[in-house]
PDB file of C-alpha atoms in Angstrom:
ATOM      1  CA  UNK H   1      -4.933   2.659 -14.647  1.00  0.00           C
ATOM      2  CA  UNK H   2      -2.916   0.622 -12.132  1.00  0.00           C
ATOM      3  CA  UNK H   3      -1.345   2.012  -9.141  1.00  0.00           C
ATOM      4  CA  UNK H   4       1.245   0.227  -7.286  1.00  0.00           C
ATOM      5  CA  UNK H   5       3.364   1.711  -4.285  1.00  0.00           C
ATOM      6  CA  UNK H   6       6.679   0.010  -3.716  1.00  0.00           C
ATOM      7  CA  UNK H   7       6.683   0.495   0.255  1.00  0.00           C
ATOM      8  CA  UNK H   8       8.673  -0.574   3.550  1.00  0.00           C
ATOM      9  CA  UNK H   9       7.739  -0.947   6.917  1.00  0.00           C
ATOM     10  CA  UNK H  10       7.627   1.663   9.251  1.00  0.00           C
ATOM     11  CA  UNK H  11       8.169   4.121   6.399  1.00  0.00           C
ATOM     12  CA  UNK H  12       6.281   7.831   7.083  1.00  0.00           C
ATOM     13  CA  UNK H  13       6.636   8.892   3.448  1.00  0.00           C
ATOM     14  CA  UNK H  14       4.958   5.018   2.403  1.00  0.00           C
ATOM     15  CA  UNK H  15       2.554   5.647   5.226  1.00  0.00           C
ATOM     16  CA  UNK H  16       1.594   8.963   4.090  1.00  0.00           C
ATOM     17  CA  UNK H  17       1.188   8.292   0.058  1.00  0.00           C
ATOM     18  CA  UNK H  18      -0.692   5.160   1.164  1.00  0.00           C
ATOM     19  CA  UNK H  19      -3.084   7.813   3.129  1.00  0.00           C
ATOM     20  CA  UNK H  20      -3.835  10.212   0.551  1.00  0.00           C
ATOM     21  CA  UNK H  21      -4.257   7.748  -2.470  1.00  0.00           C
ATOM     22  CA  UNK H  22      -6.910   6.013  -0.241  1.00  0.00           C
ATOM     23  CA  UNK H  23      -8.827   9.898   0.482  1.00  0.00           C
ATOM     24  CA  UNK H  24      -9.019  10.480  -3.204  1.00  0.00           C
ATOM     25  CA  UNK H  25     -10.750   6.966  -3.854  1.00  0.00           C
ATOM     26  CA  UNK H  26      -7.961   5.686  -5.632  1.00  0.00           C
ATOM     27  CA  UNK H  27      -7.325   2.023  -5.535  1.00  0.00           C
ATOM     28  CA  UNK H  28      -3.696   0.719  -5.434  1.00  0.00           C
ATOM     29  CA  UNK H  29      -1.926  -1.822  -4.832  1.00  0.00           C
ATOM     30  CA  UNK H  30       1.411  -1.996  -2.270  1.00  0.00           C
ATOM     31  CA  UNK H  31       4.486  -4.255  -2.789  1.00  0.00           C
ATOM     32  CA  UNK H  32       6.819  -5.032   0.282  1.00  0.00           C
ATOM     33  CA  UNK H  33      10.205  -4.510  -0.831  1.00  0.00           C
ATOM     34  CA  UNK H  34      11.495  -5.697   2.288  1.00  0.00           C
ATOM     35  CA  UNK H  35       9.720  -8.923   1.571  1.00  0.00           C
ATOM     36  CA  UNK H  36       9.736  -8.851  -2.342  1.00  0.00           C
ATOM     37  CA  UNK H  37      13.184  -9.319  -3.471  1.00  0.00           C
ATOM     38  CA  UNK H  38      12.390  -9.157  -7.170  1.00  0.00           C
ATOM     39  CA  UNK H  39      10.724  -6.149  -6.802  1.00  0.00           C
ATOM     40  CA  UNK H  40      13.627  -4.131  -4.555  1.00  0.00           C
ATOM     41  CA  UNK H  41      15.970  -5.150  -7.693  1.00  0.00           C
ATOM     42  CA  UNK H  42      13.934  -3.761 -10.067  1.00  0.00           C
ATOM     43  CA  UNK H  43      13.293  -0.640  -8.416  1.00  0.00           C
ATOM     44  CA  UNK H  44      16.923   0.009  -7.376  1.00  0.00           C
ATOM     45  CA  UNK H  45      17.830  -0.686 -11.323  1.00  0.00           C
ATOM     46  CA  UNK H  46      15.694   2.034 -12.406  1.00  0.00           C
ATOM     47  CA  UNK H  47      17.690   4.543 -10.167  1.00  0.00           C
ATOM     48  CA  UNK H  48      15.432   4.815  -7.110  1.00  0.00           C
ATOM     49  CA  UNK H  49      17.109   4.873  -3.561  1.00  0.00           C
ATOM     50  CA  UNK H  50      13.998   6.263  -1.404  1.00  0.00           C
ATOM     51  CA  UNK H  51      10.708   4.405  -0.371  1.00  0.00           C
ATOM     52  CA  UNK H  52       7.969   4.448  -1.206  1.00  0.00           C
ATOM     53  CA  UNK H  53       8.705   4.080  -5.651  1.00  0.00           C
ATOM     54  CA  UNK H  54       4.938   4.734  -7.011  1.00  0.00           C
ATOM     55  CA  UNK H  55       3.630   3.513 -10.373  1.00  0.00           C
ATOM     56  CA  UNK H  56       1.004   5.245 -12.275  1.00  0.00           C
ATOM     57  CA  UNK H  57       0.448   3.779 -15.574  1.00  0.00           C
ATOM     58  CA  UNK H  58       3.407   4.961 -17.744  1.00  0.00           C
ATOM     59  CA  UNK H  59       4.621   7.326 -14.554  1.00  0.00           C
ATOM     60  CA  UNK H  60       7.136   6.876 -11.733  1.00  0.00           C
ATOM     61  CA  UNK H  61       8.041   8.613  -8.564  1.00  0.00           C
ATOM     62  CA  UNK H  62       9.867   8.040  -5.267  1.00  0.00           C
ATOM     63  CA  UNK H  63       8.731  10.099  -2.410  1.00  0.00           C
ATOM     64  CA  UNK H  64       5.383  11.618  -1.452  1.00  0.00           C
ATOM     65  CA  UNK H  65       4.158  13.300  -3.687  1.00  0.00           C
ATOM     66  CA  UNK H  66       0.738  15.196  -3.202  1.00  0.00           C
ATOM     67  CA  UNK H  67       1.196  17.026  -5.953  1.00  0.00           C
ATOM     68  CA  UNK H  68       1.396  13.784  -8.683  1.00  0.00           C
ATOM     69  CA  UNK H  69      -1.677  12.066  -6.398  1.00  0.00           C
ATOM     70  CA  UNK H  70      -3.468  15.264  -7.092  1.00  0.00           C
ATOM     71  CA  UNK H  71      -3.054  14.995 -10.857  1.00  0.00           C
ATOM     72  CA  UNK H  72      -4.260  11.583 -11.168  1.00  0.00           C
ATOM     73  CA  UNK H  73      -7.247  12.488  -9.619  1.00  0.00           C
ATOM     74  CA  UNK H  74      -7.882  15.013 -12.170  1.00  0.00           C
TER      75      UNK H  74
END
């Protein structure tokens, strides 16, 4: 499965999910939204309005989340 975190500089929730994805092994990879214009529209037309947007295979969030990086551990 692919992980991607939409993320932001200077962003504690980004910062955070970044953290605990990388203590439970999981690989991911990050998109700058600040940077990545493409990817900022996308994100904002699927309804998101809060860094960081995470992509789990067929799931999305916006926030941290421990609770959906502990299920894809499991």
């Amino acid at each position: 499965m692919t992980i991607t975190v939409y993320t932001k500089p200077s962003c504690v929730q980004c910062d955070q999910t970044k953290k605990l994805l990388t203590k439970n092994g999981l690989e991911f990879d990050t998109v700058d939204i600040t940077e990545d214009t493409a990817a900022y529209d996308k994100i904002i037309s699927m309804g998101f309005k809060a860094a960081p947007v995470v992509n789990a295979g067929d799931e999305w969030w916006a926030g941290f989340n421990p609770v959906k990086i502990n299920e894809l551990v499991a």
